[in-house]
Short mmCIF file of C-alpha atoms in Angstrom, two decimals:
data_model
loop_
_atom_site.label_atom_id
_atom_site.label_comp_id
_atom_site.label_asym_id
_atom_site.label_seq_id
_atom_site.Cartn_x
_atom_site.Cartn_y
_atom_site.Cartn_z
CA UNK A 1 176.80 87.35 63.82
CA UNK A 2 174.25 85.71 62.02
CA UNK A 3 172.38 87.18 59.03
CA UNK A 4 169.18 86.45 57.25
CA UNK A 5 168.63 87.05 53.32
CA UNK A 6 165.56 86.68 51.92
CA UNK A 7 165.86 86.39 47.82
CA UNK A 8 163.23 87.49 45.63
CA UNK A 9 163.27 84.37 42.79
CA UNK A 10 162.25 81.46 43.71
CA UNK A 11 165.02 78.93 44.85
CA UNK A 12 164.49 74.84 44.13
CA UNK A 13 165.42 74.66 47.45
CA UNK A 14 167.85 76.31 50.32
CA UNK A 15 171.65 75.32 50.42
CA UNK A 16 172.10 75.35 46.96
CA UNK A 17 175.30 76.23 44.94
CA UNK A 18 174.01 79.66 44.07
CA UNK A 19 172.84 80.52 47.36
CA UNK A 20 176.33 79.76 48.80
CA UNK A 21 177.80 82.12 46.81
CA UNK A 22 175.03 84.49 46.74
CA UNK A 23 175.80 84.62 50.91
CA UNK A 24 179.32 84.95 50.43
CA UNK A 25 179.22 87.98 48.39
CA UNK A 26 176.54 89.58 50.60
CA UNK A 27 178.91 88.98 53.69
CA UNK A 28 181.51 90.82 51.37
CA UNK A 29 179.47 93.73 51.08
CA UNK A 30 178.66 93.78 54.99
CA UNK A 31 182.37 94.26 55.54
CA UNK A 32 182.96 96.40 53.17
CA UNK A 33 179.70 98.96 53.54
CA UNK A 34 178.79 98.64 57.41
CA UNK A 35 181.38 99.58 59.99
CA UNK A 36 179.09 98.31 62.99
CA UNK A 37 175.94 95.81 62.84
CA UNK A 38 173.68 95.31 65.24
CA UNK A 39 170.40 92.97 66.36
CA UNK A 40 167.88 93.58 64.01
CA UNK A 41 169.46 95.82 61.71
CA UNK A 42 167.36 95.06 58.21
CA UNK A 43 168.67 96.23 54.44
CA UNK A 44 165.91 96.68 51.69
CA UNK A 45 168.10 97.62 49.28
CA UNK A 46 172.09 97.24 48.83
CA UNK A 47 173.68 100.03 47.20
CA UNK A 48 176.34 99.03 45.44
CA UNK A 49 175.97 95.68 45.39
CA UNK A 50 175.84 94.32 41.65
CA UNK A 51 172.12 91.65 41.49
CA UNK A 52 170.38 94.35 44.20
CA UNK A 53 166.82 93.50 43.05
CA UNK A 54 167.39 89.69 43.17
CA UNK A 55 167.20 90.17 47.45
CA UNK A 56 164.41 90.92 48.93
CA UNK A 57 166.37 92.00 52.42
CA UNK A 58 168.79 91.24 54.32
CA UNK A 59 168.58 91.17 58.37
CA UNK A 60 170.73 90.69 61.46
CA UNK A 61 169.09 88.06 63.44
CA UNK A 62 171.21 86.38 66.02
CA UNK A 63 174.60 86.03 67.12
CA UNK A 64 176.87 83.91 69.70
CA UNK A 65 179.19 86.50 70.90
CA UNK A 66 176.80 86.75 74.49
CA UNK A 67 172.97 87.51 74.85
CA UNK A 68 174.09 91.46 75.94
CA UNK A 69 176.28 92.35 73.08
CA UNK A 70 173.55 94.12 70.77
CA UNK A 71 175.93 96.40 68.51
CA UNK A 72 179.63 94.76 67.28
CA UNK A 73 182.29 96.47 65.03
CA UNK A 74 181.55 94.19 61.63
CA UNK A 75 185.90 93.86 61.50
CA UNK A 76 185.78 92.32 64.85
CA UNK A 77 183.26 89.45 64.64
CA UNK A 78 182.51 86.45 61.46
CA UNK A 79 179.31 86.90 59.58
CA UNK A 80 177.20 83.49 58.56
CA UNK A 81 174.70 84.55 55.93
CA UNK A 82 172.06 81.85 55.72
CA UNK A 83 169.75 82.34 52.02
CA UNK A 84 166.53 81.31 51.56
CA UNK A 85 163.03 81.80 50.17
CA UNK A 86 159.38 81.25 51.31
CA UNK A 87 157.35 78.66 49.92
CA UNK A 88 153.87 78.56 49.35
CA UNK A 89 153.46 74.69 49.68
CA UNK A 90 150.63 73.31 52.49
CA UNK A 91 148.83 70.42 52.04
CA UNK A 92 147.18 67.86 54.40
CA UNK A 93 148.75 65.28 56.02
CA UNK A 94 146.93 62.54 54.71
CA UNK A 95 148.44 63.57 51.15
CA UNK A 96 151.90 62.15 52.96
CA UNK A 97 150.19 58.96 55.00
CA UNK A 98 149.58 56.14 52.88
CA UNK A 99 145.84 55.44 54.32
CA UNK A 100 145.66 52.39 57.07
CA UNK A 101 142.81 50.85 54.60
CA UNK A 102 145.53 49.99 52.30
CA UNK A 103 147.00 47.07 54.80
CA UNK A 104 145.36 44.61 55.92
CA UNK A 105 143.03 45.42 58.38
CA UNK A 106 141.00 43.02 61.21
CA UNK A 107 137.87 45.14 60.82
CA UNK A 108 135.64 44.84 57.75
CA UNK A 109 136.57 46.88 53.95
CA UNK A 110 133.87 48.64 54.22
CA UNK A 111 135.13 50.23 57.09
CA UNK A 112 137.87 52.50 56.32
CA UNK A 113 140.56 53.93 58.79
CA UNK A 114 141.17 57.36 58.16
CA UNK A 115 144.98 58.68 58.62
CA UNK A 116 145.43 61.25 61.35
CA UNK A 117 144.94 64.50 60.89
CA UNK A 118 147.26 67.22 60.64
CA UNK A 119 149.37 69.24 58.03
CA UNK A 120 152.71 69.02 55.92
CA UNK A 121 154.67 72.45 55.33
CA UNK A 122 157.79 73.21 53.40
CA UNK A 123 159.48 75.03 55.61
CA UNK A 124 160.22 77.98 55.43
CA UNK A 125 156.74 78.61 54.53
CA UNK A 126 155.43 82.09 53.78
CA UNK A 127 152.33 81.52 56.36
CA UNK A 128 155.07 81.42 59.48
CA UNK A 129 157.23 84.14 58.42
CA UNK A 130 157.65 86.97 60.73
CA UNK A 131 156.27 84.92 63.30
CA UNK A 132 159.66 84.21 65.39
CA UNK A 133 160.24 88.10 65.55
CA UNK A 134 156.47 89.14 66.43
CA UNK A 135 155.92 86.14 68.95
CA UNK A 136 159.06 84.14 70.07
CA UNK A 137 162.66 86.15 69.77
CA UNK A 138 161.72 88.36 72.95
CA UNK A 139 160.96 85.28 75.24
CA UNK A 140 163.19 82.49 73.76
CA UNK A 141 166.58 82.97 72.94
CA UNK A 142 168.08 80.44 75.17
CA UNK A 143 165.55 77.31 73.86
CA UNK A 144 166.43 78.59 70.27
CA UNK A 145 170.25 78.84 70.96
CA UNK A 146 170.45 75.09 73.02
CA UNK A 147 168.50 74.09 69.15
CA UNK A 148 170.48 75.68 67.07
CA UNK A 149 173.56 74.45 69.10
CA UNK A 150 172.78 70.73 69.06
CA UNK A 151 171.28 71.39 65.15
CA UNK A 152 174.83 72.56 64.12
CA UNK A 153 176.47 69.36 66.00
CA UNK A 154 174.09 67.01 64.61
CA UNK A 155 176.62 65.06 63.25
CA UNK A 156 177.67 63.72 66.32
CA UNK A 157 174.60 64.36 68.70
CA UNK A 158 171.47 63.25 66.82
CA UNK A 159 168.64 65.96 67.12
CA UNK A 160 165.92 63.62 68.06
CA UNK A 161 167.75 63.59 71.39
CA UNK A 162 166.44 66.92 71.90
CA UNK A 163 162.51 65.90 72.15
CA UNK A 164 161.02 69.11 73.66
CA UNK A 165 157.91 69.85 75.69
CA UNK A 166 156.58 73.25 75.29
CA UNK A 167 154.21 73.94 78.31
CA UNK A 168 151.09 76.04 79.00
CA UNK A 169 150.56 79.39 79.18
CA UNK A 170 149.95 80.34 75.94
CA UNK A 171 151.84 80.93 72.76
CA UNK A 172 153.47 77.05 72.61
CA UNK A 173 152.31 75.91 69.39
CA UNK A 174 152.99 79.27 67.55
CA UNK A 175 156.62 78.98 69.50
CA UNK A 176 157.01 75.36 68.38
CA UNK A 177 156.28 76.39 64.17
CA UNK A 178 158.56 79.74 64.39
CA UNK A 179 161.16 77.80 65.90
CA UNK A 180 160.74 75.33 63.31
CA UNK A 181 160.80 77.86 60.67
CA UNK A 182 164.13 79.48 61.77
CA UNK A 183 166.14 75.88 61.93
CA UNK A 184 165.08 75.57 58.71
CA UNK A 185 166.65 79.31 57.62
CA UNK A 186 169.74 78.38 59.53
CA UNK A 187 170.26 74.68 58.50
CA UNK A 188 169.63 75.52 54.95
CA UNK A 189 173.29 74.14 53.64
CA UNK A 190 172.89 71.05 55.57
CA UNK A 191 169.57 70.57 54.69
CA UNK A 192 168.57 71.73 51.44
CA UNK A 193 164.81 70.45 51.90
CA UNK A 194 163.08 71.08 54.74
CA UNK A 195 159.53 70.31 56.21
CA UNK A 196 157.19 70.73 59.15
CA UNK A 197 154.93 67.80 59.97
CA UNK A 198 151.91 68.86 62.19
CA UNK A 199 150.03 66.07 64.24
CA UNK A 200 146.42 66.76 65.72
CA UNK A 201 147.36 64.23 69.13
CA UNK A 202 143.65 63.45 69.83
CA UNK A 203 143.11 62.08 65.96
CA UNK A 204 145.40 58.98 66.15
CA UNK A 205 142.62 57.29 68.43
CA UNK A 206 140.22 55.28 65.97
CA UNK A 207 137.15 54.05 66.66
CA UNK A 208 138.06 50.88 66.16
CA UNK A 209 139.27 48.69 68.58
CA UNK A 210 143.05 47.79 68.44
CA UNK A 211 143.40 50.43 65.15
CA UNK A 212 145.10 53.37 67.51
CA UNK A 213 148.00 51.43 67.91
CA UNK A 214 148.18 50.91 64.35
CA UNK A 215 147.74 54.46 63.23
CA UNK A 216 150.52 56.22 65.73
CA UNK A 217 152.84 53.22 64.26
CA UNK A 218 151.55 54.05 60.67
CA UNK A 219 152.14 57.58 61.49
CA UNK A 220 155.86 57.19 62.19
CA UNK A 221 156.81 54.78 59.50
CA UNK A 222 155.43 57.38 57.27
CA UNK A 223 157.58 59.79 58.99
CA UNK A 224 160.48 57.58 58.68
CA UNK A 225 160.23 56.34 54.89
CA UNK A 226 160.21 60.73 54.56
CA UNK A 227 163.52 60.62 56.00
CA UNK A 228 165.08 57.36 54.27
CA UNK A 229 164.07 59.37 50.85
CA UNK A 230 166.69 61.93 51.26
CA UNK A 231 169.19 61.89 53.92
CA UNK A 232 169.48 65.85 53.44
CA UNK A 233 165.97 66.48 54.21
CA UNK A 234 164.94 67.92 57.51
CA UNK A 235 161.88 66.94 59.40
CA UNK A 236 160.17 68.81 62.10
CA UNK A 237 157.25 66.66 63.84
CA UNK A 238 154.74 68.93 65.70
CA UNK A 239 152.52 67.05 68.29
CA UNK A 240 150.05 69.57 69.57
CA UNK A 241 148.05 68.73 72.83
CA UNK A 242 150.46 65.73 73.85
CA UNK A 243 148.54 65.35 77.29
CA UNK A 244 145.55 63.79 75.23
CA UNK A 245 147.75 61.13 74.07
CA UNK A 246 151.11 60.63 76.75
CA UNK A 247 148.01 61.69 79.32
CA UNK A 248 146.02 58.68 79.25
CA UNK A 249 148.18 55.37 79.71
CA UNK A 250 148.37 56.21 83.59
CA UNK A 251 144.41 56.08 83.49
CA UNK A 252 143.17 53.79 81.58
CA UNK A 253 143.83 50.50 83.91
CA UNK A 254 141.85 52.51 87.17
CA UNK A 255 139.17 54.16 85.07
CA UNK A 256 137.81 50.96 82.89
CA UNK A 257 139.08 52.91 79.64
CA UNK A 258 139.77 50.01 76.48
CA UNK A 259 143.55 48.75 76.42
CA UNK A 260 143.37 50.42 72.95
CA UNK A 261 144.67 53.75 74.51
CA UNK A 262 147.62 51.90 76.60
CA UNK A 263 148.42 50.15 72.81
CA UNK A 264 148.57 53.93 71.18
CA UNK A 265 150.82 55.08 73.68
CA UNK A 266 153.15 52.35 73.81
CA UNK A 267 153.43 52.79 70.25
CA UNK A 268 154.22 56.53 70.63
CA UNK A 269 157.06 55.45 72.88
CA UNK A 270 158.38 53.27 70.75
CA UNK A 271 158.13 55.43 67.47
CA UNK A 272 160.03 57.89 69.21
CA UNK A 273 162.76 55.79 70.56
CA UNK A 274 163.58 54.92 67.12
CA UNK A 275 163.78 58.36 65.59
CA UNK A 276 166.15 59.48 68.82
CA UNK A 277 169.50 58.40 66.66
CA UNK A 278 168.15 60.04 63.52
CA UNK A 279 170.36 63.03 62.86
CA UNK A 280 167.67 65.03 60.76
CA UNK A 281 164.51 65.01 62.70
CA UNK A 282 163.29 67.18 65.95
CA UNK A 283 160.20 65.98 67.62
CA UNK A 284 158.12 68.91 69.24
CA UNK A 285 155.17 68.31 71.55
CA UNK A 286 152.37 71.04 73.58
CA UNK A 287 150.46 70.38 76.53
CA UNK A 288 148.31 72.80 78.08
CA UNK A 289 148.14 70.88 81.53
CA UNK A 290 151.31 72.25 82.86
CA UNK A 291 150.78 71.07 86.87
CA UNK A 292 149.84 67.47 85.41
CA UNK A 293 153.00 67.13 83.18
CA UNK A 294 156.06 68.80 85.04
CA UNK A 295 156.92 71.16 88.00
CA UNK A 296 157.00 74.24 86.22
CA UNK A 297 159.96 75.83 87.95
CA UNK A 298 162.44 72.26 87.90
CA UNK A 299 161.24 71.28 84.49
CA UNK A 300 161.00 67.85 86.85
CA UNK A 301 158.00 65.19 86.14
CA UNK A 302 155.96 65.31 89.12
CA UNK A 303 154.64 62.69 90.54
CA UNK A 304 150.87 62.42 90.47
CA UNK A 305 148.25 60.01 88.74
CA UNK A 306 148.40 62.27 86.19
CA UNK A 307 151.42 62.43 84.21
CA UNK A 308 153.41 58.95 82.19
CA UNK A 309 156.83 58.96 83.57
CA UNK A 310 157.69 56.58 80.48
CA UNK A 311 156.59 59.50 78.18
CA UNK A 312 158.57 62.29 80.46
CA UNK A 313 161.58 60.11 80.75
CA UNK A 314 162.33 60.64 76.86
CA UNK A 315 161.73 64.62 76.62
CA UNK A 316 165.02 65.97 77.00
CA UNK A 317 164.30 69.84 77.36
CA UNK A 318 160.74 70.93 79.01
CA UNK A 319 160.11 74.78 78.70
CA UNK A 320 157.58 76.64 80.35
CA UNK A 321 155.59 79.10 78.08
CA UNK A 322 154.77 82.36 80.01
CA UNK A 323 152.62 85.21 78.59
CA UNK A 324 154.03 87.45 76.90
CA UNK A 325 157.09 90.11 78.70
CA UNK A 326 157.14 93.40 77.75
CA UNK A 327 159.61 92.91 74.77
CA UNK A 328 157.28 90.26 73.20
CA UNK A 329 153.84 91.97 74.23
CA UNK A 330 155.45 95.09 71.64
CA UNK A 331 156.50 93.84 68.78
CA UNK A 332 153.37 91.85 68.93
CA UNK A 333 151.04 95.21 68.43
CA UNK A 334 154.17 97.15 66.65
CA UNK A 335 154.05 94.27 63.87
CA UNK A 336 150.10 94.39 64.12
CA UNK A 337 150.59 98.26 63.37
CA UNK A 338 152.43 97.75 60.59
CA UNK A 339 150.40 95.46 59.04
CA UNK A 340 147.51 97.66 59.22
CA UNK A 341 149.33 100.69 57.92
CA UNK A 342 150.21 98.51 55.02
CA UNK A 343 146.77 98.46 54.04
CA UNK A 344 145.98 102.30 54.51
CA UNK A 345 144.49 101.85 57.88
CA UNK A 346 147.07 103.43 59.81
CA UNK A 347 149.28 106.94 58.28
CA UNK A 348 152.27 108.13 60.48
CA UNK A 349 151.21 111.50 60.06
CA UNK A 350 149.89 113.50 63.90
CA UNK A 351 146.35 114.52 64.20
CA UNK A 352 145.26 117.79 64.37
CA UNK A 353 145.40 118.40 68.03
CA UNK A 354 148.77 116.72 68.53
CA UNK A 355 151.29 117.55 71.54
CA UNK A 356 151.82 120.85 70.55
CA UNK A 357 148.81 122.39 71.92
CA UNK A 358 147.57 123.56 68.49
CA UNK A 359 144.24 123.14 68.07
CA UNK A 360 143.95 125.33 64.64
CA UNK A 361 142.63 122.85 62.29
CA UNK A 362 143.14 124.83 59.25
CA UNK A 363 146.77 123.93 59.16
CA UNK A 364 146.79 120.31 59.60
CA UNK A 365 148.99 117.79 58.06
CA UNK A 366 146.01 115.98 56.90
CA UNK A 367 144.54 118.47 55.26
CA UNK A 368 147.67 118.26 53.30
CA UNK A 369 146.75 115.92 50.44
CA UNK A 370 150.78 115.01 49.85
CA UNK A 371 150.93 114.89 53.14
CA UNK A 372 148.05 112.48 54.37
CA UNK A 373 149.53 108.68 53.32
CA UNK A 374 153.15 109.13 54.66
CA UNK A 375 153.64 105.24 55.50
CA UNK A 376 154.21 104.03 59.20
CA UNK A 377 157.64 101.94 58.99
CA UNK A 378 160.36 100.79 61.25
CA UNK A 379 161.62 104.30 61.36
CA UNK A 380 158.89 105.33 63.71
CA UNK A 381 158.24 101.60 65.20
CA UNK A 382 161.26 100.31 65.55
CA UNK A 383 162.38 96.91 66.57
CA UNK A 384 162.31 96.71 70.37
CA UNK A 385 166.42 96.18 70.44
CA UNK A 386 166.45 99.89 68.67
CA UNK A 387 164.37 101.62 71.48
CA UNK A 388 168.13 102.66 73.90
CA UNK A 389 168.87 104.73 71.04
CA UNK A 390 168.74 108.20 71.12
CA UNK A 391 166.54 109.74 68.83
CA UNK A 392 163.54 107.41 70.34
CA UNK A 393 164.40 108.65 73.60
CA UNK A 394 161.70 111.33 74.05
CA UNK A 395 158.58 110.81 76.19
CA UNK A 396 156.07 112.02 72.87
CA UNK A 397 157.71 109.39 70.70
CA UNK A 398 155.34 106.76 68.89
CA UNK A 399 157.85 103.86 70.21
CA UNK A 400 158.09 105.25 73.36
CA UNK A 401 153.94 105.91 73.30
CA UNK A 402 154.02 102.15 72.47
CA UNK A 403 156.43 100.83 74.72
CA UNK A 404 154.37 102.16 78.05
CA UNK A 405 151.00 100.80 76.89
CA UNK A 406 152.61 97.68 76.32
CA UNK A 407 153.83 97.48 79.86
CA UNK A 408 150.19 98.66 81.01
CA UNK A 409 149.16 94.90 78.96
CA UNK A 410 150.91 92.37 81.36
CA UNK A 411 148.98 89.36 82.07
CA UNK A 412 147.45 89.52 78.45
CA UNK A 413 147.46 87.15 76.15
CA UNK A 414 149.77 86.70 72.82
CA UNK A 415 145.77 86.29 70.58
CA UNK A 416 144.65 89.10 72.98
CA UNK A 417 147.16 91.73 72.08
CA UNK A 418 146.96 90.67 68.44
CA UNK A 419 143.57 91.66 67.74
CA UNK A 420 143.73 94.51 70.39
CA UNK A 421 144.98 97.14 68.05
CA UNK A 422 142.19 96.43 65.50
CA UNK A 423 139.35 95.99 67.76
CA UNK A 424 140.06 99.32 69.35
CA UNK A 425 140.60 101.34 66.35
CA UNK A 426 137.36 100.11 65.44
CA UNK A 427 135.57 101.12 68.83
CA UNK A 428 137.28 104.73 69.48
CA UNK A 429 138.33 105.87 66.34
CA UNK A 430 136.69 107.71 62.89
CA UNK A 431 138.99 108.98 60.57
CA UNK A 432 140.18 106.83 57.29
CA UNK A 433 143.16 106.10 57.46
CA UNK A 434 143.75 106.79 61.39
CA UNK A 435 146.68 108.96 62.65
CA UNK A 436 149.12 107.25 64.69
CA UNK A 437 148.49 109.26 68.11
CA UNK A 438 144.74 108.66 67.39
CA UNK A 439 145.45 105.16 67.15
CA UNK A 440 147.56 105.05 70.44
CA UNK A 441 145.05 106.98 72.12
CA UNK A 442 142.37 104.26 71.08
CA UNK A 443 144.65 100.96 71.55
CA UNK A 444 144.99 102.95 75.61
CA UNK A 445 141.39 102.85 75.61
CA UNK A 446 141.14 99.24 74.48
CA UNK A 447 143.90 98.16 77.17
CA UNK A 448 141.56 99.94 79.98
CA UNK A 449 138.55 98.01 78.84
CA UNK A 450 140.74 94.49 78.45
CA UNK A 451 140.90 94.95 82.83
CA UNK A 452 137.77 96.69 83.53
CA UNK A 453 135.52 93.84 81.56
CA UNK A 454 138.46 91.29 82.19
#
């Protein structure tokens, strides 16, 4: 079993001495506090345990004993604690791309090649955290285990290998970073420094005649001067909207297009073959035209005037990105409810006229002032793994409320069902802050709308 713990001081960096050990007595504490564990158990607070208010939690996040096996007797299995903290850092990418105008350059001074656009995260970052639970750990577990696999072997199977094409419906980019995010978590003792490297595909083309070329290959040697810096630092390359780039070679001959495109792709090709026997760097790419890429159900290239076998030829796993199943579509509005009962939007107390029939509003719980900001927590949302168990069993539970209505959302979007539970409070709802039925009555309101207007 595999355990996340999230400290509360901020580390120079995962993998560290002190985090080792840190881990090790945690995992002491597991076996000698919990008899069983289970997906997506989370500890805010260790009894017992002697630096409790140095850890901010402590969660059970994956595990390799078979996708079924939710709940496991903590004697019977080995627990791998993986430390770490969230960092704050974002910057542009040009702050990490020397700027083309600083070589020599066949066009004039005065006219300066920008660097491509994009971003440069430490990973893990605070802005992605949460996001595999809320988003990807419903939909993905067998792309994150064939990572995590290879990641752990890297040694002998270099992860560049592993170039992977994440493919339209939606939800690929946000799938790409949270995937990122949790190699970085679980590779933390290899790789003590880790970062995500986002790349805008359609800004590497320049203007300039013969300058594309220059800028994909300036982009990579960048890339790979970051990795000959520290051989323990971890690099995640994010290529969103590959078709743009890997799209137009096949073109560009038939359709008069400059030989300046064909030059930028080759040089993608190339860049990439050289990172493939680099042992600390994963290449990610998105396309949203899924029937000009690959067969959808094969993962195959097909073969139409669309796609560039070349490009295809060196992506070694090709996923297809559904919308959202019923797992994902609710912990996407359970972690949206959450959120907003953080801020006082949302209490857990019933309304007056809940389930019971009584409609006597002189003995409310909100009229109860002690009563009225009882917080909404994973106690009455729990994670979707928790949902079999008994006590959320009944038909008039919140989770089980939740549950149906996100079954009614199929064929929804992962940004739709985000701002769903907002927009409908909004629309069908008055009181400050909202009671949870009232707020499940509104979000069924909001769902009917989403296929009446949709």
């Amino acid at each position: 079993m595999f355990a996340e713990l999230r400290t509360k001081y901020e580390a120079a960096g995962g993998g560290s001495d002190d985090d080792g050990m840190v881990g090790g007595e945690v995992e002491r504490w597991l076996r000698n506090n919990i008899a069983r564990i289970y997906l997506g158990q989370t500890w805010n607070y260790l009894p017992n345990y002697h630096h409790p208010d140095d850890i901010e939690y402590v969660k059970i996040t994956d595990h390799s004993c078979g996708y079924d096996a939710k709940t496991v007797l903590t004697k019977d299995v080995d627990i791998h604690v993986d430390v770490f903290d969230l960092s704050n850092d974002e910057s542009d990418l040009s702050q990490h791309l020397p700027s083309l105008a600083d070589e020599k350059s066949d066009i004039a001074d005065e006219t300066k090649i920008v660097s491509p656009q994009g971003q440069a995260l430490r990973l893990p970052n605070r802005r992605l955290h949460g996001t595999w639970d809320r988003y990807a750990k419903p939909v993905s577990h067998p792309i994150h285990a064939a990572w995590i696999y290879s990641a752990e072997k890297s040694d002998e199977t270099p992860l560049a290998a592993m170039n992977e094409l994440c493919i339209d419906r939606t939800g690929k980019t946000t799938l790409c970073q949270a995937l990122s995010q949790q190699l970085s978590i679980r590779l933390g003792r290899q790789f003590p420094v880790c970062k995500l490297v986002k790349v805008d595909a359609q800004s590497v083309f320049s203007k300039w005649f013969s300058e594309s070329g220059k800028m994909v290959t300036k982009l990579f040697a960048s890339i790979e001067t970051m990795l000959d810096e520290d051989e323990h630092r971890f690099v995640c390359v994010l290529i969103d909207e590959i078709e743009s780039l890997a799209g137009t070679r096949q073109h560009s001959p038939s359709a008069n297009e400059p030989k300046d495109a064909l030059r930028a792709v080759n040089s993608l090709l190339i860049a990439v073959d050289r990172l493939r026997y680099r042992p600390n760097v994963v290449v990610m790419c998105t396309s949203n035209l899924m029937g000009a890429m690959v067969d959808i159900y094969t993962g195959k290239p097909k073969h139409s005037h669309e796609e560039d076998p070349a490009f295809l030829d060196r992506v070694a796993r090709k996923h297809f990105i559904p919308l959202p199943c019923s797992a994902a579509r609710y912990e996407i509005l359970r972690t949206k409810y959450l959120e907003l009962a953080k801020c006082g939007i949302i209490t857990a107390q019933r309304s007056a006229c809940d389930g019971g029939g009584n409609n006597d509003s002189s003995e409310t719980l909100l009229d109860d002032n002690s009563q009225r900001f009882t917080p909404l927590d994973h106690n009455i949302l729990p994670h979707f793994l928790e949902l079999p168990f008994q006590k959320y069993s009944a038909d008039e539970c919140e989770a089980r409320q939740l549950w149906r209505l996100a079954e009614r959302c199929e064929g929804l979007s992962g940004r739709t069902l985000r701002d769903l539970p907002e927009d409908s409070l909004s629309l069908h709802t008055t009181p400050d802050p909202c009671p949870i039925d009232a707020a499940l009555v509104a979000l069924s309101a909001g769902v009917a709308e989403q296929f009446v207007t949709g």
